[in-house]
Tab-separated table of C-alpha atoms and ligand atoms in Angstrom:
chain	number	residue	atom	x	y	z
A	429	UNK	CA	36.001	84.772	-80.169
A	430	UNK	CA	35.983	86.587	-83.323
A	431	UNK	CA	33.139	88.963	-81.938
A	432	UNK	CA	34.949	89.378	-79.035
A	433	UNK	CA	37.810	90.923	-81.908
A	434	UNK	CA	35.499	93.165	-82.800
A	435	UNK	CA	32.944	94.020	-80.198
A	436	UNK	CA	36.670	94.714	-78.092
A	437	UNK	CA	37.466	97.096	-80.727
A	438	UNK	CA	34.456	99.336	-80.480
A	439	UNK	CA	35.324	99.609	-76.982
A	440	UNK	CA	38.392	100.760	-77.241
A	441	UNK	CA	36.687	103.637	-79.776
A	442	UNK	CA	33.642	104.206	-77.483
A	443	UNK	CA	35.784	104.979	-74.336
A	444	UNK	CA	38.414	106.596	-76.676
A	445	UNK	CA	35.712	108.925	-77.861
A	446	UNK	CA	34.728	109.296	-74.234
A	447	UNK	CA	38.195	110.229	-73.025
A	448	UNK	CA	38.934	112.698	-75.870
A	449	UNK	CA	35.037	114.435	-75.327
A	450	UNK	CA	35.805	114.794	-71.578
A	451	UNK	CA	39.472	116.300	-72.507
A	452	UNK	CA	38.164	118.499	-74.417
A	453	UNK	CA	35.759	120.313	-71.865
A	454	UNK	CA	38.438	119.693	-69.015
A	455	UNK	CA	40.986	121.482	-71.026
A	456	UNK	CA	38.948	124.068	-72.273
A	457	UNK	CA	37.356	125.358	-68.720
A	458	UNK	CA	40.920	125.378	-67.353
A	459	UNK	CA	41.957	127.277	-70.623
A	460	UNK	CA	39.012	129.512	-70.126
A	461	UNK	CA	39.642	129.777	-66.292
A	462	UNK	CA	43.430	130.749	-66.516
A	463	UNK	CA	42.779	133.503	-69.193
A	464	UNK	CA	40.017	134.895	-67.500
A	465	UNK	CA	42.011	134.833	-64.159
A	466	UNK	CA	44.865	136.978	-65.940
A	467	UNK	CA	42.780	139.526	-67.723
A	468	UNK	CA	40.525	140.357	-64.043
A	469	UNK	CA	40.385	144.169	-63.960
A	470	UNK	CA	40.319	146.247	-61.245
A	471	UNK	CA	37.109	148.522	-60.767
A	472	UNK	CA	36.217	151.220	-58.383
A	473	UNK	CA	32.950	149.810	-57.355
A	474	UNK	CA	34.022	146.046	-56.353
A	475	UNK	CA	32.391	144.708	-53.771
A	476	UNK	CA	34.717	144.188	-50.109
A	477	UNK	CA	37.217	140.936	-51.131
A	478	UNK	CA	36.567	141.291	-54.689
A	479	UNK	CA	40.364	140.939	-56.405
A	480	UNK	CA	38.853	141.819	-60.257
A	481	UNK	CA	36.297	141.917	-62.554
A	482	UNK	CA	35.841	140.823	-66.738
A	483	UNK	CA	33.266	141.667	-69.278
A	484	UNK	CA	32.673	139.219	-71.350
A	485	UNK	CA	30.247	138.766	-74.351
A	486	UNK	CA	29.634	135.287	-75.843
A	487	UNK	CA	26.658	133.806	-77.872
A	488	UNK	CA	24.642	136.994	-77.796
A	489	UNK	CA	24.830	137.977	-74.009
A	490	UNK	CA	27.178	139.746	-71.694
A	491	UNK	CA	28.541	138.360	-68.780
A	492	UNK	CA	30.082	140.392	-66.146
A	493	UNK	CA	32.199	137.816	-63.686
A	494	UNK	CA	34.326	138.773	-60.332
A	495	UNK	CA	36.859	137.589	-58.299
A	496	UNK	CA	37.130	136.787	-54.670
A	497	UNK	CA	40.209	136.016	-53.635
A	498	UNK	CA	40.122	133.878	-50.544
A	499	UNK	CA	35.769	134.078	-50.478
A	500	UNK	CA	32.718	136.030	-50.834
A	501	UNK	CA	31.520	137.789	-47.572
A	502	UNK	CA	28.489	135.205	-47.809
A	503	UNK	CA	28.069	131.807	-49.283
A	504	UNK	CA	25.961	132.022	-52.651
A	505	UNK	CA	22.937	130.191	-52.867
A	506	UNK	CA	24.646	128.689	-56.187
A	507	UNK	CA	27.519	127.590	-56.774
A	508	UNK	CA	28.432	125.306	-60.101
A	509	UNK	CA	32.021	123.382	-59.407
A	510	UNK	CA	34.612	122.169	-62.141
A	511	UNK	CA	35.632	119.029	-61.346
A	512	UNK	CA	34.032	115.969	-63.394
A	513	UNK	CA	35.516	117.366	-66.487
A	514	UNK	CA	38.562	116.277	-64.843
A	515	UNK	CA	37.530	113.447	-62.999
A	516	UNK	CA	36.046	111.836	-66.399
A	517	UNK	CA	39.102	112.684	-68.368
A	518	UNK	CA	41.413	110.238	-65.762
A	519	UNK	CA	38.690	107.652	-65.466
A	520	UNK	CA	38.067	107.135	-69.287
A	521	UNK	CA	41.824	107.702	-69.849
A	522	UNK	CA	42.312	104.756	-67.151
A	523	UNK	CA	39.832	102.330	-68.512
A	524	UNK	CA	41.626	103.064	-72.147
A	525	UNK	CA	45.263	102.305	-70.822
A	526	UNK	CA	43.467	99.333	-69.862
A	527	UNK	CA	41.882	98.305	-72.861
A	528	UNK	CA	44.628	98.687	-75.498
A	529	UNK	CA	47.903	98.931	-73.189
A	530	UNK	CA	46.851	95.758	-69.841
A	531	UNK	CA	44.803	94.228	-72.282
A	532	UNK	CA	47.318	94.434	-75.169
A	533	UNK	CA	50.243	94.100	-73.046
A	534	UNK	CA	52.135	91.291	-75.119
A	535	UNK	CA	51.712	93.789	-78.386
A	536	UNK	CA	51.809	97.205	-76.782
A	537	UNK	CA	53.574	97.285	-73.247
A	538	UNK	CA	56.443	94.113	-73.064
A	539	UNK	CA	59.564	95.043	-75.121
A	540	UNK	CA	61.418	91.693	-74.395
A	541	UNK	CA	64.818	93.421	-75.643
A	542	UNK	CA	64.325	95.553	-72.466
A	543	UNK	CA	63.247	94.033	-69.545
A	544	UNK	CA	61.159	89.792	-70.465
A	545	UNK	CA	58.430	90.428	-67.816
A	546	UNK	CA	55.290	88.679	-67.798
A	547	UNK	CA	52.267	90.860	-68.564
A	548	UNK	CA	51.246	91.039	-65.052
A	549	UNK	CA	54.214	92.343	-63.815
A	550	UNK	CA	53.883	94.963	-66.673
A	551	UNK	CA	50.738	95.713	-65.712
A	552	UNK	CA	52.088	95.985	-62.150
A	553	UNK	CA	54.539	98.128	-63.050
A	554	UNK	CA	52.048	100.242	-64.968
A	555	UNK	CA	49.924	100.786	-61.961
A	556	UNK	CA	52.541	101.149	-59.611
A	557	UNK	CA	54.367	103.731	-60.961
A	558	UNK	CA	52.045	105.599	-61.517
A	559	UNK	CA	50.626	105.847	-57.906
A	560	UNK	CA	54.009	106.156	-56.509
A	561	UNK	CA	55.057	109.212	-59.398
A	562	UNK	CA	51.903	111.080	-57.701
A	563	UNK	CA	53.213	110.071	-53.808
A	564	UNK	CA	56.842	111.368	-54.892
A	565	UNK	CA	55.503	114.597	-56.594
A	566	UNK	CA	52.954	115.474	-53.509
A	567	UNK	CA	55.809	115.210	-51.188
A	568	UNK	CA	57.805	117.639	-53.303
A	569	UNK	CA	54.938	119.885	-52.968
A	570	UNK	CA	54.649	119.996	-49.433
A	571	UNK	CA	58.078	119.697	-48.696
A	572	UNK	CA	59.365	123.469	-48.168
A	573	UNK	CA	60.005	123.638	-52.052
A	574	UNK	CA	56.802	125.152	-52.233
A	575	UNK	CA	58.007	128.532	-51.303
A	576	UNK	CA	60.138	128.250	-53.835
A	577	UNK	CA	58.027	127.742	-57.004
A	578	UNK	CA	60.555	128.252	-59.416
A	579	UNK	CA	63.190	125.787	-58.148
A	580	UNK	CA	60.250	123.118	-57.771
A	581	UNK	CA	58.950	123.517	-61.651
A	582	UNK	CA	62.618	122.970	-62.557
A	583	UNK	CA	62.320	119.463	-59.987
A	584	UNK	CA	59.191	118.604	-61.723
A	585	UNK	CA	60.533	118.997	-64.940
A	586	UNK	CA	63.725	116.713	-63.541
A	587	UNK	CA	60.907	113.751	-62.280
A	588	UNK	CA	59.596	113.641	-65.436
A	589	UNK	CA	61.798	113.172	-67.774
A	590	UNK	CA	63.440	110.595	-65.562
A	591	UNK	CA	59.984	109.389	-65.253
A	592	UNK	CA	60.239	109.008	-68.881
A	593	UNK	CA	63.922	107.576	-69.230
A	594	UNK	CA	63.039	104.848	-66.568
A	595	UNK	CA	59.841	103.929	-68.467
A	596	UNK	CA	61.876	103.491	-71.771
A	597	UNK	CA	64.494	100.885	-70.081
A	598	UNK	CA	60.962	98.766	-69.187
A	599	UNK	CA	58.234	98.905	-72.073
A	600	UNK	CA	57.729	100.052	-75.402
A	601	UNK	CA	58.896	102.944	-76.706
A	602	UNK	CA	55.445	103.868	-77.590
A	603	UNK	CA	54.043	102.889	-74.392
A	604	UNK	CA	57.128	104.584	-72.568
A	605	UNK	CA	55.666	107.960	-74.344
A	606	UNK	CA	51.618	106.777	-73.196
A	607	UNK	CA	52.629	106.027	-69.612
A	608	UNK	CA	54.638	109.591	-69.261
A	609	UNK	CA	51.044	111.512	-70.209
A	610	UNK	CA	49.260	109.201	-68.138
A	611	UNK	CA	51.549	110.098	-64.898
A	612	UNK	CA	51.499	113.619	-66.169
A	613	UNK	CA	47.614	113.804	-66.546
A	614	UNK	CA	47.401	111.304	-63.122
A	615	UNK	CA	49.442	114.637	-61.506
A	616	UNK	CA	46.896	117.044	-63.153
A	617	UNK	CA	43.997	115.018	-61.995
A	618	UNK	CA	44.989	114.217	-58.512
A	619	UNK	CA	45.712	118.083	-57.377
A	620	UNK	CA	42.598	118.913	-58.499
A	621	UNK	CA	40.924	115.516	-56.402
A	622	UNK	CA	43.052	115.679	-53.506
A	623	UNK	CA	44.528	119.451	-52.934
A	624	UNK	CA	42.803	121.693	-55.111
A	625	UNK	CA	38.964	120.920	-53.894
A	626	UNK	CA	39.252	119.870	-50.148
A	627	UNK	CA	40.735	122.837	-49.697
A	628	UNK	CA	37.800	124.423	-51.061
A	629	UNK	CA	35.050	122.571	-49.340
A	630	UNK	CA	37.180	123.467	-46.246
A	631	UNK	CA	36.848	127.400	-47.491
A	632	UNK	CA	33.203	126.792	-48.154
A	633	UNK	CA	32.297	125.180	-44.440
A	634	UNK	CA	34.151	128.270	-43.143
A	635	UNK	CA	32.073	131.209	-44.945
A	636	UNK	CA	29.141	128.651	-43.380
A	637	UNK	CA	29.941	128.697	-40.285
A	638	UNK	CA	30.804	132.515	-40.317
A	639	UNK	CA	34.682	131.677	-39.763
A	640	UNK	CA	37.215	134.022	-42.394
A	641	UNK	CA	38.753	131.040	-43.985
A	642	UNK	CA	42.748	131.229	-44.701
A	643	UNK	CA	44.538	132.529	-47.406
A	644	UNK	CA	46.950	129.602	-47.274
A	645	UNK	CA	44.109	127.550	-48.900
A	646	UNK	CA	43.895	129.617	-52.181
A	647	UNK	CA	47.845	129.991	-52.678
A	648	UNK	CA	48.209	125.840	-52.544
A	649	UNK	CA	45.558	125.329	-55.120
A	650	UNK	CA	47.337	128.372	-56.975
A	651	UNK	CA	50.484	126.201	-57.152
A	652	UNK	CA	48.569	123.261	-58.382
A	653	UNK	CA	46.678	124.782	-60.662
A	654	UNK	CA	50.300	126.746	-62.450
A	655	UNK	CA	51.692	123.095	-62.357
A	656	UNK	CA	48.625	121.992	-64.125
A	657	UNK	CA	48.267	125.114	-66.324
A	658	UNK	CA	52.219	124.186	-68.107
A	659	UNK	CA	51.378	120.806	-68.197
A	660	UNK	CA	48.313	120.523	-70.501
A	661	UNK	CA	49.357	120.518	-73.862
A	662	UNK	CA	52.513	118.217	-73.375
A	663	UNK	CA	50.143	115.766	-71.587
A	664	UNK	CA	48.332	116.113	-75.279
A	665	UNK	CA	51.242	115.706	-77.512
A	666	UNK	CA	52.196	112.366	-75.599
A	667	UNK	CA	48.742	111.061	-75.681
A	668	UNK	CA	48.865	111.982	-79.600
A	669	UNK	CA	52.920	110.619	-79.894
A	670	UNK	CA	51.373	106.740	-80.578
A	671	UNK	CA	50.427	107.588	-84.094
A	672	UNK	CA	53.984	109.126	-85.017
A	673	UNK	CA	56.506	105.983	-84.512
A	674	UNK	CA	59.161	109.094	-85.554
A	675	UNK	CA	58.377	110.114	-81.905
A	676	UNK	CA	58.500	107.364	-79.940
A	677	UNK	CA	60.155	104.542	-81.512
A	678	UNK	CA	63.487	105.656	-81.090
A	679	UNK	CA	66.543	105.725	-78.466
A	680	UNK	CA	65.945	109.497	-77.483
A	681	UNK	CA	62.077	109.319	-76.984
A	682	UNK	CA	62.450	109.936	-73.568
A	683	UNK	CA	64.566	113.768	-74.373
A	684	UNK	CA	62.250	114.112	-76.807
A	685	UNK	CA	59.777	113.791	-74.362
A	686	UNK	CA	61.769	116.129	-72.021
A	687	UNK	CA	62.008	118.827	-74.806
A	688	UNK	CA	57.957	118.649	-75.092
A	689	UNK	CA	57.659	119.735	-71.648
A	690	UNK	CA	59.622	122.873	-72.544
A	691	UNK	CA	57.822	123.399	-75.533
A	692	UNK	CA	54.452	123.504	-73.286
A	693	UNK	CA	56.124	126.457	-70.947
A	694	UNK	CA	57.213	128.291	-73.921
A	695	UNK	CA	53.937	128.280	-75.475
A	696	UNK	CA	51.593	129.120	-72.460
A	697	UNK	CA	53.786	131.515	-71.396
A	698	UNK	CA	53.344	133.435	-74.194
A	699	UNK	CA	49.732	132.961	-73.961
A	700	UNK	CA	50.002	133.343	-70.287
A	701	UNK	CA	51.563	136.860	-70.893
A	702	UNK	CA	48.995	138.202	-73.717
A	703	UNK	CA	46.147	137.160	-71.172
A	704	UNK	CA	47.518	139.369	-68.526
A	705	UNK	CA	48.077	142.167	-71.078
A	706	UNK	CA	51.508	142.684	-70.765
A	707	UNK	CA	52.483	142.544	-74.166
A	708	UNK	CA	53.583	139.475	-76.628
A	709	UNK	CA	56.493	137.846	-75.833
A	710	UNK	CA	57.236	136.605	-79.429
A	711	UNK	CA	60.775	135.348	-78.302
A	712	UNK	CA	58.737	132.264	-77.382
A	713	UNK	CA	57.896	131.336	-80.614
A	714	UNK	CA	61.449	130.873	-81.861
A	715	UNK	CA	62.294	128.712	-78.721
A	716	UNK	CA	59.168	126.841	-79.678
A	717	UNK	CA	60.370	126.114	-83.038
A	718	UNK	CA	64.128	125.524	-82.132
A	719	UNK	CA	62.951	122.846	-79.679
A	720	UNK	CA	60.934	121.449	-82.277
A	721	UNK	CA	63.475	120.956	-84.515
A	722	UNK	CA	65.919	119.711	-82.066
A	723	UNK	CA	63.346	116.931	-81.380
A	724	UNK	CA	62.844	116.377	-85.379
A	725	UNK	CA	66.395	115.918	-85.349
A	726	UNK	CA	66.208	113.556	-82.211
A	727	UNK	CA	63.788	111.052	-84.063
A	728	UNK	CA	66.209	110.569	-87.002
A	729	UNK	CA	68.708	108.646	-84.822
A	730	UNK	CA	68.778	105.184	-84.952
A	731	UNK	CA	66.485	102.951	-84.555
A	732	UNK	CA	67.558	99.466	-81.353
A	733	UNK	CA	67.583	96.988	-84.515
A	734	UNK	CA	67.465	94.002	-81.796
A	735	UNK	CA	64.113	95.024	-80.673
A	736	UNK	CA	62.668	93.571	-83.655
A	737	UNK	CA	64.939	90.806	-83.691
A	738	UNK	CA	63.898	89.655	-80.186
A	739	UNK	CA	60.194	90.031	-81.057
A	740	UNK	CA	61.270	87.377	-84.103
A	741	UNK	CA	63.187	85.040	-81.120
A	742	UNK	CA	59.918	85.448	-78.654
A	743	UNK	CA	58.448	82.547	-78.446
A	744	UNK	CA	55.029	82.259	-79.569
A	745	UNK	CA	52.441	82.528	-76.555
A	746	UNK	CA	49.841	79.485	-76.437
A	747	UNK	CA	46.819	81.584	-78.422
A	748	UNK	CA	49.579	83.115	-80.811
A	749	UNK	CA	49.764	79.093	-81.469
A	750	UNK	CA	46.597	78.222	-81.787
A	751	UNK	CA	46.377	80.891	-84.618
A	752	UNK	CA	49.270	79.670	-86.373
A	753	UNK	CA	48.148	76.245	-86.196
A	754	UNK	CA	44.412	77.096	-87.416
A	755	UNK	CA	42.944	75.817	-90.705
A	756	UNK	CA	43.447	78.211	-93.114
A	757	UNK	CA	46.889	79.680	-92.083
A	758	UNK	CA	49.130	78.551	-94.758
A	759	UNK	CA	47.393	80.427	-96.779
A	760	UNK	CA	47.245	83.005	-94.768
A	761	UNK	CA	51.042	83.435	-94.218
A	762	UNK	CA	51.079	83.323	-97.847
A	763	UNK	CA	48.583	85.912	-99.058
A	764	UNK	CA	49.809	88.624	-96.210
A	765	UNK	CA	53.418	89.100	-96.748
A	766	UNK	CA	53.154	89.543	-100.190
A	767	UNK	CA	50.184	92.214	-99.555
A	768	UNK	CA	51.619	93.722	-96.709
A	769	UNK	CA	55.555	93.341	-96.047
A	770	UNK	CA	56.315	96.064	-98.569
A	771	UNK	CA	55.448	98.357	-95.947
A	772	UNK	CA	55.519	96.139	-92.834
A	773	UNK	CA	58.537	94.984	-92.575
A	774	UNK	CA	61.798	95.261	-90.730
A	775	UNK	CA	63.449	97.415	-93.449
A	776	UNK	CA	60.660	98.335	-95.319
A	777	UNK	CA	61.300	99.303	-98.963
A	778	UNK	CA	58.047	101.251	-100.210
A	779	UNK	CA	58.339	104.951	-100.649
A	780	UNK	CA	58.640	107.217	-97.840
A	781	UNK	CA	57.963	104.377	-95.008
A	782	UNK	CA	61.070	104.003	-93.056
A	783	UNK	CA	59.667	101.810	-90.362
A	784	UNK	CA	57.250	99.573	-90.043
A	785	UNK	CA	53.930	101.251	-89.712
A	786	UNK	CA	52.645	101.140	-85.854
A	787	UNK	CA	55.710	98.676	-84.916
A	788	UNK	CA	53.918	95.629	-86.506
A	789	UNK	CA	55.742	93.851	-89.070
A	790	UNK	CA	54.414	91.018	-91.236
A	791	UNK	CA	57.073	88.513	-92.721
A	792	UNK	CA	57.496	85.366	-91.290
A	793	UNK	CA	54.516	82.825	-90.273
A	794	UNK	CA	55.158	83.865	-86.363
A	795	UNK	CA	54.533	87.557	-87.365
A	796	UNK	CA	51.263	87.206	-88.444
A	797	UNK	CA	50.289	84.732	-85.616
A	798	UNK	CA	51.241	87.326	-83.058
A	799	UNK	CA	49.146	90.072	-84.953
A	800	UNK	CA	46.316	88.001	-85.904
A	801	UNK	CA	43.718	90.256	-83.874
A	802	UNK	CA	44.806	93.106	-85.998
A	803	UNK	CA	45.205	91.588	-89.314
A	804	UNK	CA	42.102	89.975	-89.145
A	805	UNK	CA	40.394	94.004	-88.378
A	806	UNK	CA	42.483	95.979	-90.060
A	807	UNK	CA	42.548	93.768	-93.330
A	808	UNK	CA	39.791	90.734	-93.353
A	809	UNK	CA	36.729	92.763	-91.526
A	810	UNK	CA	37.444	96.204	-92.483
A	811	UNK	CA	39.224	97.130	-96.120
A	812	UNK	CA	41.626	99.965	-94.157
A	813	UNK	CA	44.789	98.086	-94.763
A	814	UNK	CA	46.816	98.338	-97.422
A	815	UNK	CA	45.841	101.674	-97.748
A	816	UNK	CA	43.859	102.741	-100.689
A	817	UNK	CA	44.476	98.725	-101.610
A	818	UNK	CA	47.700	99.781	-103.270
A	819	UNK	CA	48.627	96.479	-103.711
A	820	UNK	CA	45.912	94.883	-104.836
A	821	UNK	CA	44.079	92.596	-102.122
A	822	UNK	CA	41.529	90.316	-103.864
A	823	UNK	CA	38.156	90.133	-102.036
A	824	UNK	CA	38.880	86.158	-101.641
A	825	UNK	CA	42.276	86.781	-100.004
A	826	UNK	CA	40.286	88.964	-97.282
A	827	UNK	CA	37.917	85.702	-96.739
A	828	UNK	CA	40.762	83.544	-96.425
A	829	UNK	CA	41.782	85.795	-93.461
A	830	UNK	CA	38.478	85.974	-91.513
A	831	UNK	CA	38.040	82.223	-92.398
A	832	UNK	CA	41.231	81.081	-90.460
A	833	UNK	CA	40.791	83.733	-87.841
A	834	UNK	CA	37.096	82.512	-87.374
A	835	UNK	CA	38.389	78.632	-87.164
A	836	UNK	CA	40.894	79.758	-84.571
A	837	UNK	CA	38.337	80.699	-82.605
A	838	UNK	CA	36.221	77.712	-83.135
A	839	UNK	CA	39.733	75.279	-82.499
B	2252	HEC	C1	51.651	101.089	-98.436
B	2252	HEC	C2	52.095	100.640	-97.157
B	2252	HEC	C3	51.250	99.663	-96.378
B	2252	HEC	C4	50.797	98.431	-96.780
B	2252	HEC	C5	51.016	97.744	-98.099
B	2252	HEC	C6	50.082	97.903	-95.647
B	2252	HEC	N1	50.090	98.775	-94.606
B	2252	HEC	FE1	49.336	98.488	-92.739
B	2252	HEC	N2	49.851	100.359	-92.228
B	2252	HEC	C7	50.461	101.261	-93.049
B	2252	HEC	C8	50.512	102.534	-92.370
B	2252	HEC	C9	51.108	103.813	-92.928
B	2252	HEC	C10	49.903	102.345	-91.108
B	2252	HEC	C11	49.733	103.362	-89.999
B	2252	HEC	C12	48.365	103.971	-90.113
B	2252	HEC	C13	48.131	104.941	-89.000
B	2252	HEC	O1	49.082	105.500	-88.444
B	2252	HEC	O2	46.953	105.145	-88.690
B	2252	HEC	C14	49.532	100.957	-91.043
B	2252	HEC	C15	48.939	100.394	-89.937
B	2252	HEC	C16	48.590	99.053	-89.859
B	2252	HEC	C17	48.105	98.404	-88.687
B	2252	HEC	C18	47.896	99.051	-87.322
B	2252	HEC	C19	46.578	99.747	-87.286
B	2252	HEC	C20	46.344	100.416	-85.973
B	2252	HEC	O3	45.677	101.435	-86.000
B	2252	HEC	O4	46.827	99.938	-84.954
B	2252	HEC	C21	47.852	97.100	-89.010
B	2252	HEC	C22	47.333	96.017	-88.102
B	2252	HEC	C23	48.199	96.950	-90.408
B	2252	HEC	N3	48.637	98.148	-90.883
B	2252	HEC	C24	48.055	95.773	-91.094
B	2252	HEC	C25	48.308	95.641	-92.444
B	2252	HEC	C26	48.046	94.453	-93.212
B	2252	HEC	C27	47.465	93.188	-92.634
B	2252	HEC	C28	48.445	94.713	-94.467
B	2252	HEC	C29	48.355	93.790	-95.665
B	2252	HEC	C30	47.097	93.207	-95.908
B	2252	HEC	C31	48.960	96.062	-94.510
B	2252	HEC	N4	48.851	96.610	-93.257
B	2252	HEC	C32	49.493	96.659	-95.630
B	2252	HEC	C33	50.979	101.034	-94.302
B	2252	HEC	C34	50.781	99.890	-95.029
């Protein structure tokens, strides 16, 4: 059981890894592809269908790339796709929601103050609402909205942050922020899966067969891809949000939430508008920062003082017992608030930590059972907490701490 604490861990950082490698190439062809879509040229010897042409030079060649609107006259022999750096950023992303937030769900996802649901109805919920966000949004899409695109951003914008509020009255705060990027990116993902390339395979069987495929095909994926486009680096800063409580772990996450979608239009449309060489719109800049100080502002309120009081009045689930009633835990409960509760606890009083670090406080006997997994990593396997050992942990206090943990697992 103790392995499984740690060999657990590394999976959550292998697929972690995985999910952040395969963002990184997603977002950066669809970076790549938007700017190089605004900055096409026009040139007097483009070929019949050609919309524009770029130069480019990168890593010691030139590259001279055109544009066909609907198709090319002919099929190319070649043709490379984009679509597994997508496909690999939802599927790691989805086996990492698993792993720390289904897994996890008594630590991470269930805030009894809001809604006492076991964690397979959280879990439900978690799946659910995701699959029906996408079925609401793709309906808005093909609804007539879409020839007003406009009017349906300002919709989208509307679903999510009541996406976001609704999340908030269910789970965590910090899993309230997680599930909002995972609908987002689950959005993202799915236009590209289910609208963006059938309608290109059906483009590409036409030019086979000799048929002139439709323009329609090109203008739906366009939509998509805008949608997708203004939602990229909000989907980041909510993935990002679980390592700044001051984000999520307070009444307003979910506005807070809502003002980071506006701060993603602001700042791609000022990229947007450099890329199509129409000047800098610097304007957006000071909306950018106004927002963000609105939502600095935001995180000061209040933190809902019962949700740590009804963590204290949960009961303890049957392994959170069998850790508390492990050999070794008396002395456990002794050693760790004294090395720990400075910082994690309800009111913490150490410098400059207002809240306690990541949500998990360490007082009472109960607290310590319920975090045992991450006690026993964060301070008996690995030396990471207290940080820089400011107060002192002896090397014997860390045994104590794997030995219990261990005999837990052998009880
Ligand atoms: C000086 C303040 C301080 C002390 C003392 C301290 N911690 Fe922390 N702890 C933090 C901070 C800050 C973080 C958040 C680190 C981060 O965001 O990566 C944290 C995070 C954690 C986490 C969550 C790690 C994660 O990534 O999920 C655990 C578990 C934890 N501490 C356990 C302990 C234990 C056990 C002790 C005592 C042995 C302890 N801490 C002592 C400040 C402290």
């Amino acid at each position: 059981m103790q392995d499984l604490a740690i060999i657990w861990d590394w999976v959550g950082f292998a697929v972690r890894w995985l999910h952040v490698v395969a963002a990184m190439a997603w977002i950066g062809s669809s970076f790549y592809f938007i700017a190089l879509d605004l900055g096409l040229r026009q040139a007097p010897d483009l070929p019949k269908g050609a919309h524009g042409e770029e130069w480019q030079v990168h890593g010691g060649g030139f590259y001279h790339i055109r544009k066909y609107l609907v198709a090319p006259a002919q099929m190319p022999e070649h043709l490379t796709w984009f679509k597994w750096e997508s496909y690999t950023t939802w599927l790691s992303g989805a086996a990492l929601l698993m792993v720390v937030y289904w897994a996890g769900a008594e630590l991470y996802l269930i805030d009894l103050t809001k809604m006492d649901l076991a964690p397979w109805q959280a879990i439900a919920i978690s799946a659910g609402s995701l699959t029906i966000g996408w079925l609401v949004y793709d309906l808005l899409c093909k609804s007539g909205l879409s020839a007003r695109p406009t009017f349906l951003m300002v919709l989208l914008f509307v679903l999510l942050v009541a996406m976001g509020w609704g999340y908030n009255q269910i789970f965590t705060g910090r899993a309230m922020m997680l599930h909002l990027g995972a609908f987002t990116a689950t959005i993202m993902t799915a236009n590209v899966f289910f609208i963006i390339m059938p309608n290109q395979r059906i483009v590409v069987a036409d030019l086979k067969s000799g048929r002139t495929p439709d323009a329609k095909y090109g203008k739906i994926a366009k939509l998509r891809s805008t949608h997708n486009n203004y939602l990229t680096l909000p989907v980041v800063f909510l993935m990002l949000s679980n390592h700044y409580p001051l984000a999520f772990a307070t009444e307003w996450n979910w506005l807070i939430a809502g003002l980071v979608f506006l701060m993603g239009v602001t700042i791609r449309h000022y990229f947007n508008t450099r890329h199509a060489r129409k000047g800098s719109p610097n304007w957006t800049w000071a909306v950018t920062a106004v927002l963000f100080i609105c939502i600095m502002w935001l995180s000061t309120a209040p933190l809902r003082q019962d949700s740590v009081e009804a963590s204290e009045a949960r009961a303890l689930t049957p392994t959170e017992q069998r850790f508390a009633a492990a050999d070794g835990f008396d002395d456990v409960a002794g050693i760790v608030p004294g090395r720990c509760s400075m910082c994690h606890a309800r009111e913490p009083f150490y410098d400059g930590i207002r809240r306690a670090p990541k949500g998990i406080v360490l007082e009472t006997p109960a607290d310590i059972a319920r975090a045992a997994r991450q006690v026993y990593l964060q301070a008996g396997v690995s030396h990471a907490m207290p940080p820089a050992n400011v107060t002192y942990m002896e090397p014997d206090e860390r045994q104590a701490i794997i030995r219990w943990y261990r005999a837990a697992g052998r009880g």
